mmCIF file as gemmi writes it, N, C-alpha and C atoms, coordinates in Angstrom:
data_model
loop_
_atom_site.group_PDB
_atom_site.id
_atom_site.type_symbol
_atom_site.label_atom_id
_atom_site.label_alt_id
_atom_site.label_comp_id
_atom_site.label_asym_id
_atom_site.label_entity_id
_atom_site.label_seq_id
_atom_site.pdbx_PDB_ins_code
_atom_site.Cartn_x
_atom_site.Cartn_y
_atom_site.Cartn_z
_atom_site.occupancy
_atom_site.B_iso_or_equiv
_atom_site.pdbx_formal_charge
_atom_site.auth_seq_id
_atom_site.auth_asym_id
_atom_site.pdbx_PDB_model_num
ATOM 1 N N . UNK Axp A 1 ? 16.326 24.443 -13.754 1 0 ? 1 A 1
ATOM 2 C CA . UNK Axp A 1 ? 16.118 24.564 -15.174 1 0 ? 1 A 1
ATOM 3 C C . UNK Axp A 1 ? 17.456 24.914 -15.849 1 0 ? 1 A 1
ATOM 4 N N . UNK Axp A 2 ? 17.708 24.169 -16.968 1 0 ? 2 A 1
ATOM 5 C CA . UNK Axp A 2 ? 18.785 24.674 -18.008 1 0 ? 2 A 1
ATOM 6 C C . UNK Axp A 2 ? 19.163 25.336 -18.56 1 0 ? 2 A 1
ATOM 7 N N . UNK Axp A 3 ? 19.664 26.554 -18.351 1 0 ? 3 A 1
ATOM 8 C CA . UNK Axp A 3 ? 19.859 28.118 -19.002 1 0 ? 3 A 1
ATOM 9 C C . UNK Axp A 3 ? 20.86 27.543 -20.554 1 0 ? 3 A 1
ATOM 10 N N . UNK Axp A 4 ? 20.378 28.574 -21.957 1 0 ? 4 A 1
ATOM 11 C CA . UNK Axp A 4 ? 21.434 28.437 -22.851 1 0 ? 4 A 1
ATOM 12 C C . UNK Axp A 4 ? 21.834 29.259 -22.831 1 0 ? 4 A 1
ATOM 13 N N . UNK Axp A 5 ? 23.494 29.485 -22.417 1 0 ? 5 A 1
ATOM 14 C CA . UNK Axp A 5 ? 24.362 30.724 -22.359 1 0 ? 5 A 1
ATOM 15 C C . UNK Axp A 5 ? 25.826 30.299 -22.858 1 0 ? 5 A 1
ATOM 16 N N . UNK Axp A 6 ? 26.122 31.62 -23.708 1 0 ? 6 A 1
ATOM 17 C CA . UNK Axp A 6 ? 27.451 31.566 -24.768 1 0 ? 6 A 1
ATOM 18 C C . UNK Axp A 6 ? 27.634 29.754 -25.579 1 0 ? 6 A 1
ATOM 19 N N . UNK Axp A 7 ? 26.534 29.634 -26.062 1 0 ? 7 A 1
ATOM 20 C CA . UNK Axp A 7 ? 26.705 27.816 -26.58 1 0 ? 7 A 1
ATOM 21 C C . UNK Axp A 7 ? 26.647 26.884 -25.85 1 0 ? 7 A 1
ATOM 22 N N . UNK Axp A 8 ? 26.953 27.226 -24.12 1 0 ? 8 A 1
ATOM 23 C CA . UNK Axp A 8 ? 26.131 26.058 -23.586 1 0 ? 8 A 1
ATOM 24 C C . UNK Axp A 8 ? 25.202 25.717 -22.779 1 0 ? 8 A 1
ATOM 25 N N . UNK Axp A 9 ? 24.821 24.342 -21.977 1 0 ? 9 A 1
ATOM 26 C CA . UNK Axp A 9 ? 23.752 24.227 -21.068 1 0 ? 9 A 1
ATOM 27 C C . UNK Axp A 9 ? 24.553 24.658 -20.167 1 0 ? 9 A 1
ATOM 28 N N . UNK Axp A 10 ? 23.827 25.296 -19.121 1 0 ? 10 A 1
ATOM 29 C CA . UNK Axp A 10 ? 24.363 25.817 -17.622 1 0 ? 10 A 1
ATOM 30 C C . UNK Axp A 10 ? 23.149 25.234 -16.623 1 0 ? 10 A 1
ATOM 31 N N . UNK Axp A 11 ? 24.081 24.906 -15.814 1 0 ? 11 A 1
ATOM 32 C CA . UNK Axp A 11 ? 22.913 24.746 -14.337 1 0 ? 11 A 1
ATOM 33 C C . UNK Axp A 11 ? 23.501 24.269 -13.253 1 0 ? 11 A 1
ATOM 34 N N . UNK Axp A 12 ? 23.032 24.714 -12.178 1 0 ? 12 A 1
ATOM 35 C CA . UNK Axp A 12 ? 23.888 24.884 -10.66 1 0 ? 12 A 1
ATOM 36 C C . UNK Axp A 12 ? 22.984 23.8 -10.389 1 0 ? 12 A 1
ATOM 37 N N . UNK Axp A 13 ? 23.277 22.676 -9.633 1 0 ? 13 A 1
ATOM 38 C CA . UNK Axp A 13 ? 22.426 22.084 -8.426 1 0 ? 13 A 1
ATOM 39 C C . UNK Axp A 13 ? 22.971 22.365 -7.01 1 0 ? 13 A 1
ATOM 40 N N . UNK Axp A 14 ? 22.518 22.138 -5.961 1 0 ? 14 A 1
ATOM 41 C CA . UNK Axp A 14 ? 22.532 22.046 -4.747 1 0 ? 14 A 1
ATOM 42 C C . UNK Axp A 14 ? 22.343 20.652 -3.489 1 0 ? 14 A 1
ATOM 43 N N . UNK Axp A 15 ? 22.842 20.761 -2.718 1 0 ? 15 A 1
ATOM 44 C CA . UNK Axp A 15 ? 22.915 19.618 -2.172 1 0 ? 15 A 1
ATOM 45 C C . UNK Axp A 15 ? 23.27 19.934 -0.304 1 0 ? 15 A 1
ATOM 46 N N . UNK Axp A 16 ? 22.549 18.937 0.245 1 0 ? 16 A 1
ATOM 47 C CA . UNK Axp A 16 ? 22.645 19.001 1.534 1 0 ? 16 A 1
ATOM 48 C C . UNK Axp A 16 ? 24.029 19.38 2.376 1 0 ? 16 A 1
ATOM 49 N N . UNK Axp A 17 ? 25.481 18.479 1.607 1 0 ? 17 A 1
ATOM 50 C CA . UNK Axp A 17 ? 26.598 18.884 1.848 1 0 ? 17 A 1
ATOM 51 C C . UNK Axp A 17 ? 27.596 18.306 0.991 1 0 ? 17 A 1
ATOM 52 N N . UNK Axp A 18 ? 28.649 18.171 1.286 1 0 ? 18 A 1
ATOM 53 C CA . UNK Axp A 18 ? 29.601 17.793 0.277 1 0 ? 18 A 1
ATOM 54 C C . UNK Axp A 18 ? 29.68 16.191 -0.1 1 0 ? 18 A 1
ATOM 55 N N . UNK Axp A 19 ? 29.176 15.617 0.763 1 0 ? 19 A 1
ATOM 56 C CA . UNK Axp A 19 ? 29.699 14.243 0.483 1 0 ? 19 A 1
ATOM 57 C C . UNK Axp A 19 ? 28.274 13.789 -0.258 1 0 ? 19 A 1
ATOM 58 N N . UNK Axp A 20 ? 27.05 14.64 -0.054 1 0 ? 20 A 1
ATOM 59 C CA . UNK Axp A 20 ? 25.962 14.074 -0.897 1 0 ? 20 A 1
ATOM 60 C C . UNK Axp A 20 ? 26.293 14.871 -2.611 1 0 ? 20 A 1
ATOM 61 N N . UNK Axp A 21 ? 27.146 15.694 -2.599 1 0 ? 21 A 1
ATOM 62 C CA . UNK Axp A 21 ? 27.823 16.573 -3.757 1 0 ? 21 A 1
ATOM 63 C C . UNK Axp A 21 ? 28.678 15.499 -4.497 1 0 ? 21 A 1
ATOM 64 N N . UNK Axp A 22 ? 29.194 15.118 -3.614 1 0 ? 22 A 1
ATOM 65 C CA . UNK Axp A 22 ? 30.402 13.888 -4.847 1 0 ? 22 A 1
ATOM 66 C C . UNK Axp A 22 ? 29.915 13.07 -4.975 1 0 ? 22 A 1
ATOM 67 N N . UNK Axp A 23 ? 28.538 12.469 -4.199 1 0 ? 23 A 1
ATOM 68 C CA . UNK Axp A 23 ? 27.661 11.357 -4.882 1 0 ? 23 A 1
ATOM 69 C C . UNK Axp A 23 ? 27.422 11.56 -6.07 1 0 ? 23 A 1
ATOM 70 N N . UNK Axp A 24 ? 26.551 12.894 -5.971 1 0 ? 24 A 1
ATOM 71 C CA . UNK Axp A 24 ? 26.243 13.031 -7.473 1 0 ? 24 A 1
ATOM 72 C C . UNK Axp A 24 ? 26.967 12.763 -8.476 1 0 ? 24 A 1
ATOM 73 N N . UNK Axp A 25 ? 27.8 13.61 -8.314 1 0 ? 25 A 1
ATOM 74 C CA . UNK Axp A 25 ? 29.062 13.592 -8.705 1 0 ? 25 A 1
ATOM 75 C C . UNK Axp A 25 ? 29.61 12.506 -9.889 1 0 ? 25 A 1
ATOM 76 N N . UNK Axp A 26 ? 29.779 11.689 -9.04 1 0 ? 26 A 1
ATOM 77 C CA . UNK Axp A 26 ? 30.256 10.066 -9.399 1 0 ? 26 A 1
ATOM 78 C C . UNK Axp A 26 ? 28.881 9.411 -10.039 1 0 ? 26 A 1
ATOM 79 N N . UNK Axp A 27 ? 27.622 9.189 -9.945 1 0 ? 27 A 1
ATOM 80 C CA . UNK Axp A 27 ? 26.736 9.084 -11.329 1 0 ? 27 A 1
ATOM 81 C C . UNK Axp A 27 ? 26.915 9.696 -11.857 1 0 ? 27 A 1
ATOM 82 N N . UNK Axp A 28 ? 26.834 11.005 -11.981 1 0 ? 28 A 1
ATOM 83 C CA . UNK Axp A 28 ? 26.806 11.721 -13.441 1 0 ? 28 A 1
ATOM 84 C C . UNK Axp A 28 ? 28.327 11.342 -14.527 1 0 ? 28 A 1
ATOM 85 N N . UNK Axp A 29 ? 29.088 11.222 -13.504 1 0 ? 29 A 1
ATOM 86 C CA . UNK Axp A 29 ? 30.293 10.738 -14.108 1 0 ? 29 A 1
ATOM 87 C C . UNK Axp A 29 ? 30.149 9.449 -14.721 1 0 ? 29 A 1
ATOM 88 N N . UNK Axp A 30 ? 29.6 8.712 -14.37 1 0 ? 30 A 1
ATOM 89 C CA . UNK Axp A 30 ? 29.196 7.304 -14.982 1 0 ? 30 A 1
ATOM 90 C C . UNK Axp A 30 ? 28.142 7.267 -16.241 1 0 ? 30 A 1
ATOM 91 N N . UNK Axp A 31 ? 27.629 8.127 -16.127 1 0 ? 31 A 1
ATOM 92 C CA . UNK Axp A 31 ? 26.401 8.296 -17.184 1 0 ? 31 A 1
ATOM 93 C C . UNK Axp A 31 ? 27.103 9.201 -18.053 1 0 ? 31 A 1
ATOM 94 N N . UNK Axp A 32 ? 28.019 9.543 -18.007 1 0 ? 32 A 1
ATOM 95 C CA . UNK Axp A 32 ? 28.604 10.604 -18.789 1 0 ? 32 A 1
ATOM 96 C C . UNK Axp A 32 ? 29.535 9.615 -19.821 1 0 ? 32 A 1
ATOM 97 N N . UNK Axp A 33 ? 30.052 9.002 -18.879 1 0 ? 33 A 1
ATOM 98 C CA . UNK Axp A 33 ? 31.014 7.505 -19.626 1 0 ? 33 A 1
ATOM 99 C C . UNK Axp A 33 ? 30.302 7.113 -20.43 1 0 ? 33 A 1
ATOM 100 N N . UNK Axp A 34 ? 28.845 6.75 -20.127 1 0 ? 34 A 1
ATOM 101 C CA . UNK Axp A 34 ? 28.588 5.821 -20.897 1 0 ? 34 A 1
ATOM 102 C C . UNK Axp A 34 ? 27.942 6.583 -22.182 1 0 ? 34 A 1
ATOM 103 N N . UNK Axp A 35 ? 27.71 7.421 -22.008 1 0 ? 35 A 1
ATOM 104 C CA . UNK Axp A 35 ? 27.517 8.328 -23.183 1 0 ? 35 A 1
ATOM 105 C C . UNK Axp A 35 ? 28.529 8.815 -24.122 1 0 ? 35 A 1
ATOM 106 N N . UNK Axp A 36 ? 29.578 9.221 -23.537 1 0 ? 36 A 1
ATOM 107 C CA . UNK Axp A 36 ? 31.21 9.331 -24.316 1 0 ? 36 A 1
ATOM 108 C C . UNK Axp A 36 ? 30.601 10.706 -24.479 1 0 ? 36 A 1
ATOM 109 N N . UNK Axp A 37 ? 30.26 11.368 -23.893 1 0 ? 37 A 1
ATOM 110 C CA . UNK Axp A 37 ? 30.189 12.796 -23.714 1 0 ? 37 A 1
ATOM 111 C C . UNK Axp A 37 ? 29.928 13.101 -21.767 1 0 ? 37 A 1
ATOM 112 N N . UNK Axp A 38 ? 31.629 14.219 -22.239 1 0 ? 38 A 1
ATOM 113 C CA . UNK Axp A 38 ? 31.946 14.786 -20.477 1 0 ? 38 A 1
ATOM 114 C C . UNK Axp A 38 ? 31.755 15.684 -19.937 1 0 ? 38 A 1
ATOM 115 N N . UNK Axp A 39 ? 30.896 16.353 -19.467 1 0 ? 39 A 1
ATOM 116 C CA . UNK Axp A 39 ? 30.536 17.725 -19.158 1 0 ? 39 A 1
ATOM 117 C C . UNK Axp A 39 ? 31.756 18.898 -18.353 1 0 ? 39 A 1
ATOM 118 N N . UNK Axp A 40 ? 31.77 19.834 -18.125 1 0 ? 40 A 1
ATOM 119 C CA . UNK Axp A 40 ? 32.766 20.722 -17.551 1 0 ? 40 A 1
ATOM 120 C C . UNK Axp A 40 ? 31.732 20.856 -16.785 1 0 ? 40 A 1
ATOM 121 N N . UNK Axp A 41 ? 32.537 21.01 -15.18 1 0 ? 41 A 1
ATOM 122 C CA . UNK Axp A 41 ? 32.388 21.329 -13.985 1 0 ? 41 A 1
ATOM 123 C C . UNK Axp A 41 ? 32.967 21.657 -13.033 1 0 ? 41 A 1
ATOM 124 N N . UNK Axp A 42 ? 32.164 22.161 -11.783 1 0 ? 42 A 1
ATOM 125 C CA . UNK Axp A 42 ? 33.012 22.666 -10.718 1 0 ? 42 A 1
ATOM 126 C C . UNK Axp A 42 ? 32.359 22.148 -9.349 1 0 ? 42 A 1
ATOM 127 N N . UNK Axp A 43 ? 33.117 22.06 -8.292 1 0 ? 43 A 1
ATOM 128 C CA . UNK Axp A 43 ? 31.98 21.797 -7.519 1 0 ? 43 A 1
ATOM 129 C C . UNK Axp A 43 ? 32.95 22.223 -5.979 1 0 ? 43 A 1
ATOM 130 N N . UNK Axp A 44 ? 32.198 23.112 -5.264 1 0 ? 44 A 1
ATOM 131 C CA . UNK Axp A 44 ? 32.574 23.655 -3.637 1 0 ? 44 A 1
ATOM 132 C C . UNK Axp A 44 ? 31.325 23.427 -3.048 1 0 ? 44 A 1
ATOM 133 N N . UNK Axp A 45 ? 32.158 22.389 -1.605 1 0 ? 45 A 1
ATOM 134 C CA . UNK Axp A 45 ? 31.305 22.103 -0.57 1 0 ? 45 A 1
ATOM 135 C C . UNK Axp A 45 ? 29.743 21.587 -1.086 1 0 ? 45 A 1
ATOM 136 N N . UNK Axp A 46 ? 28.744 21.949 -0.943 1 0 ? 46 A 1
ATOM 137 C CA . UNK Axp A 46 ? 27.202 21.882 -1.629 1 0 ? 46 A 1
ATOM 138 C C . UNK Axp A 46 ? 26.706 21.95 -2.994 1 0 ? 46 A 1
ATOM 139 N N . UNK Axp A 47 ? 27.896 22.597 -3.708 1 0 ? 47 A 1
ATOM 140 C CA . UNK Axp A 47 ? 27.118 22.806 -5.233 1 0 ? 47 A 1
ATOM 141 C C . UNK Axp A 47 ? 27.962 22.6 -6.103 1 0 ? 47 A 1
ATOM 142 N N . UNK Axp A 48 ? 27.576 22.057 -7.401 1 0 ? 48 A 1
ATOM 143 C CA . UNK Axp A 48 ? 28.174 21.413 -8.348 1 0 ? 48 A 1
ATOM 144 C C . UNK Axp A 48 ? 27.336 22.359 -9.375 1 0 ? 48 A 1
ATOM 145 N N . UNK Axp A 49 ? 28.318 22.841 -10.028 1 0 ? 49 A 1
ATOM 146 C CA . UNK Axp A 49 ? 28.432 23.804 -11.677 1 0 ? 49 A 1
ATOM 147 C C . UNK Axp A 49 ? 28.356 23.143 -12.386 1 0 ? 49 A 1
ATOM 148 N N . UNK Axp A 50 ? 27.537 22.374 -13.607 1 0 ? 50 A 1
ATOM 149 C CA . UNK Axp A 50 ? 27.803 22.405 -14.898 1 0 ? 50 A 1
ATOM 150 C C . UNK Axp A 50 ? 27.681 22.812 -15.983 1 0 ? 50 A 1
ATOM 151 N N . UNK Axp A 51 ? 28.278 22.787 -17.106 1 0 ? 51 A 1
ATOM 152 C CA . UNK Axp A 51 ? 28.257 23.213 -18.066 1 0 ? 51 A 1
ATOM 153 C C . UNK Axp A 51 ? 27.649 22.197 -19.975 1 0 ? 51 A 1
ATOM 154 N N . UNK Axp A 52 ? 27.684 22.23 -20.475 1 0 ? 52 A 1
ATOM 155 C CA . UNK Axp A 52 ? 27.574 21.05 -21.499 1 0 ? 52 A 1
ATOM 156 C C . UNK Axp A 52 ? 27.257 21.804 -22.887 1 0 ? 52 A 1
ATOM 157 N N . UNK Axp A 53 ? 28.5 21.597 -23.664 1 0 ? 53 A 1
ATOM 158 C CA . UNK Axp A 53 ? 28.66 21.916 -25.109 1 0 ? 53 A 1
ATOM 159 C C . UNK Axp A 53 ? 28.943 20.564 -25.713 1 0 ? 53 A 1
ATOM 160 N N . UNK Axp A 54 ? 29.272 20.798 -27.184 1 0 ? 54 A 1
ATOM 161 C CA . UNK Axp A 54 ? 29.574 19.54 -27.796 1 0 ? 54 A 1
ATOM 162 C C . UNK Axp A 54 ? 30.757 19.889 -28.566 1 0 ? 54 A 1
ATOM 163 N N . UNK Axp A 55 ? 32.032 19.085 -28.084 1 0 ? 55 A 1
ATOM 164 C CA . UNK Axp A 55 ? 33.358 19.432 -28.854 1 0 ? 55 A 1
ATOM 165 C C . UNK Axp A 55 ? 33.346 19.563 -30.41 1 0 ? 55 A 1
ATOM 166 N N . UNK Axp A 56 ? 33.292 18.542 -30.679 1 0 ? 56 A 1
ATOM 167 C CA . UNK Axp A 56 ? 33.208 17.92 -32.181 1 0 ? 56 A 1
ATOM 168 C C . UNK Axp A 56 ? 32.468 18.538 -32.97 1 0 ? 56 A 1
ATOM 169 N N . UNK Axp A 57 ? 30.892 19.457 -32.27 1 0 ? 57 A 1
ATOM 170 C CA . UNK Axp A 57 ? 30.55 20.278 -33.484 1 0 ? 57 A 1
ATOM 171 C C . UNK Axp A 57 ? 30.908 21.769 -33.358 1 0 ? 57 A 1
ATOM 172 N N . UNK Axp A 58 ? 31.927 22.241 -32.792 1 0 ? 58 A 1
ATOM 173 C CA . UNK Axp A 58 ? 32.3 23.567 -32.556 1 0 ? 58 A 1
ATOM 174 C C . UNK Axp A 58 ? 31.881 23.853 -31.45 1 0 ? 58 A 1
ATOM 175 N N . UNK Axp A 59 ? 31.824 22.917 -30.294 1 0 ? 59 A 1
ATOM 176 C CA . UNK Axp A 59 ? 31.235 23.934 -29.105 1 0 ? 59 A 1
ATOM 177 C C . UNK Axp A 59 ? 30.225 24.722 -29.043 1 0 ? 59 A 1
ATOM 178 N N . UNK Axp A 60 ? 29.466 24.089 -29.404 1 0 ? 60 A 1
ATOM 179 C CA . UNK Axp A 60 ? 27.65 24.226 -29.552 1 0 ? 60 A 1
ATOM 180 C C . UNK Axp A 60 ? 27.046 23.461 -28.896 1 0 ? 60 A 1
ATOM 181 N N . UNK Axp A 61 ? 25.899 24.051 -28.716 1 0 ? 61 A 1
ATOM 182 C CA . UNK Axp A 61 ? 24.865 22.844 -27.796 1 0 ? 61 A 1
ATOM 183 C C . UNK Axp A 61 ? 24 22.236 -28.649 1 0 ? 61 A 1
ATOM 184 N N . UNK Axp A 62 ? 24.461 20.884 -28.986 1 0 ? 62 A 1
ATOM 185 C CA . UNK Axp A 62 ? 23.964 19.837 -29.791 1 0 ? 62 A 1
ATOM 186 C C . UNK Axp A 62 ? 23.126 18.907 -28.629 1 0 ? 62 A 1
ATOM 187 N N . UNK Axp A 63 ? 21.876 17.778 -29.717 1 0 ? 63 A 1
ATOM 188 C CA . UNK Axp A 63 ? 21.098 16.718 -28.96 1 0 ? 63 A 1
ATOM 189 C C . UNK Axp A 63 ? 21.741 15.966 -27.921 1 0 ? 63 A 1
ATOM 190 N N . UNK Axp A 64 ? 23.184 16.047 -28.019 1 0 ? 64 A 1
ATOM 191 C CA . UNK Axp A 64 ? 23.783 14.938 -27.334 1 0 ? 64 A 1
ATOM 192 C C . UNK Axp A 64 ? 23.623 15.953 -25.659 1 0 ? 64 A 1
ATOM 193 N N . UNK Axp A 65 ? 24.198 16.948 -25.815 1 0 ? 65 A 1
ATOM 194 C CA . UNK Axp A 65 ? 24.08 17.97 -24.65 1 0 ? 65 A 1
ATOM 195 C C . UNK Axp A 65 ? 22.316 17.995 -24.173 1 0 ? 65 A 1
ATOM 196 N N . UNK Axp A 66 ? 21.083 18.309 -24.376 1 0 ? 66 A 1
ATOM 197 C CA . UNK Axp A 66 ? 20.136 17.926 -24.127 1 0 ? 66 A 1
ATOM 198 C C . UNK Axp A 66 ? 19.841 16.575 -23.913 1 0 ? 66 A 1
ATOM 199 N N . UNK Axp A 67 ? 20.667 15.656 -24.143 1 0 ? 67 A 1
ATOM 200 C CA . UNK Axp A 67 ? 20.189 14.168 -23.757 1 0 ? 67 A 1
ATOM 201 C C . UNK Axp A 67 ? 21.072 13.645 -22.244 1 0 ? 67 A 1
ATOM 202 N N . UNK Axp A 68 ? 22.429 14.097 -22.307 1 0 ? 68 A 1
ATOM 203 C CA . UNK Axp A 68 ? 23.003 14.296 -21.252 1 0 ? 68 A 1
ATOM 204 C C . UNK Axp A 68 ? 22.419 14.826 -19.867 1 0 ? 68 A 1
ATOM 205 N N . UNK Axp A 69 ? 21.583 16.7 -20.447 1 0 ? 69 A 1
ATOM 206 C CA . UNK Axp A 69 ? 21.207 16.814 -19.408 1 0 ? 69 A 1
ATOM 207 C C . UNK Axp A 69 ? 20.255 16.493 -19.006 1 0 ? 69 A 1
ATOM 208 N N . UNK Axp A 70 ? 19.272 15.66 -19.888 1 0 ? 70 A 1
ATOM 209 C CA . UNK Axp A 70 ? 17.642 15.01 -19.188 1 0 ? 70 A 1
ATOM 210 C C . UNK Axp A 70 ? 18.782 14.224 -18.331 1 0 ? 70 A 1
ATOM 211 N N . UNK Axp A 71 ? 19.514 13.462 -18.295 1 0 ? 71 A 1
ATOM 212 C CA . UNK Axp A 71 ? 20.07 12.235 -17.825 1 0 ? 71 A 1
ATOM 213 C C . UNK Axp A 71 ? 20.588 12.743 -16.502 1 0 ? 71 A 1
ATOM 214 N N . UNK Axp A 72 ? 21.204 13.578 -16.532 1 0 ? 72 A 1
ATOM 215 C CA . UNK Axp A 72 ? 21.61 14.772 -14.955 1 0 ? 72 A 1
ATOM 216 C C . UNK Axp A 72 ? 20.685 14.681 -14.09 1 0 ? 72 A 1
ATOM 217 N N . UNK Axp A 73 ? 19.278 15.437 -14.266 1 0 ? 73 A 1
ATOM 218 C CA . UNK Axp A 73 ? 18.437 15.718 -13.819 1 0 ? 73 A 1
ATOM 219 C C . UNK Axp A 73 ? 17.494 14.461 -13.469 1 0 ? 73 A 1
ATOM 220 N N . UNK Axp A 74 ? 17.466 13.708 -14.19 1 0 ? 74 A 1
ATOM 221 C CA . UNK Axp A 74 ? 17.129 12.359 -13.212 1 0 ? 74 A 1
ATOM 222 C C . UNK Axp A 74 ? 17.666 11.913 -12.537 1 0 ? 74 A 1
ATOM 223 N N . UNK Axp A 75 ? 19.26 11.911 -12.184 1 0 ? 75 A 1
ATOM 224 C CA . UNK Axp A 75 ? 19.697 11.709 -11.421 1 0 ? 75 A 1
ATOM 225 C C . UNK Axp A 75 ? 19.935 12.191 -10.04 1 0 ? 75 A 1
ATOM 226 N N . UNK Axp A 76 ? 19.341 14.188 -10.644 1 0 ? 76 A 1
ATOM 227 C CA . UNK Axp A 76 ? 19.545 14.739 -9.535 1 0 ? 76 A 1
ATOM 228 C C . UNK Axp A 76 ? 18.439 14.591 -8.432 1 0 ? 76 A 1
ATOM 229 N N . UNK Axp A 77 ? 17.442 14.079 -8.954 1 0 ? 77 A 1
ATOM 230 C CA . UNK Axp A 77 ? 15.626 13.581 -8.511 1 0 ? 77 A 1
ATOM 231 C C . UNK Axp A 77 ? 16.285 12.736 -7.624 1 0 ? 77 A 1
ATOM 232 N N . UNK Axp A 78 ? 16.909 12.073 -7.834 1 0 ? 78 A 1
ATOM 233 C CA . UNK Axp A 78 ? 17.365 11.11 -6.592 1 0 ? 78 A 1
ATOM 234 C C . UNK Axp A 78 ? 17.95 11.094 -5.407 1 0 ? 78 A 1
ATOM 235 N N . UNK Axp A 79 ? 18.27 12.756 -5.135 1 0 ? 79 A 1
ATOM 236 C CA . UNK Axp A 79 ? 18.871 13.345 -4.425 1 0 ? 79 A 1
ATOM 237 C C . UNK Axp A 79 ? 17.959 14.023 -3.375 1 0 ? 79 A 1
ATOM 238 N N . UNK Axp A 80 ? 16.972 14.363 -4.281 1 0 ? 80 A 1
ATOM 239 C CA . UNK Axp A 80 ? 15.632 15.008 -3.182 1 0 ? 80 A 1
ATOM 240 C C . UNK Axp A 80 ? 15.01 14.417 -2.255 1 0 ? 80 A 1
């Protein structure tokens, strides 16, 4: 689930190991392109950090950040 903290979405996923980690990885990166909105992240070994504000309106969590992250989370379904 998507925590709202200091303006943005937060949420950890998890993953079997690293190389199923940069899968993700690399969709979300693609879906992120195609949206023209890039999320901040981190990611060691199994788990990938993200974050999601919206530059342009002050670093707030705008629709575009909730549409992003439905879009995450289907992707991450694919992982299970």
């Amino acid at each position: 689930m998507w925590k709202e903290s200091e303006n943005k979405l937060k949420k950890t996923f998890e993953f079997k190991d690293f190389n199923e980690a940069f899968g993700f990885m690399s969709r979300v990166a693609l879906a992120a392109e195609k949206m023209d909105h890039h999320p901040w992240w981190s990611n060691v070994y199994n788990q990938v950090n993200i974050e999601l504000s919206t530059h342009s309106a002050g670093d707030v969590v705008t629709d575009k950040d909730h549409r992003l992250a439905k879009s995450i989370d289907a992707i991450y379904k694919t992982f299970e």
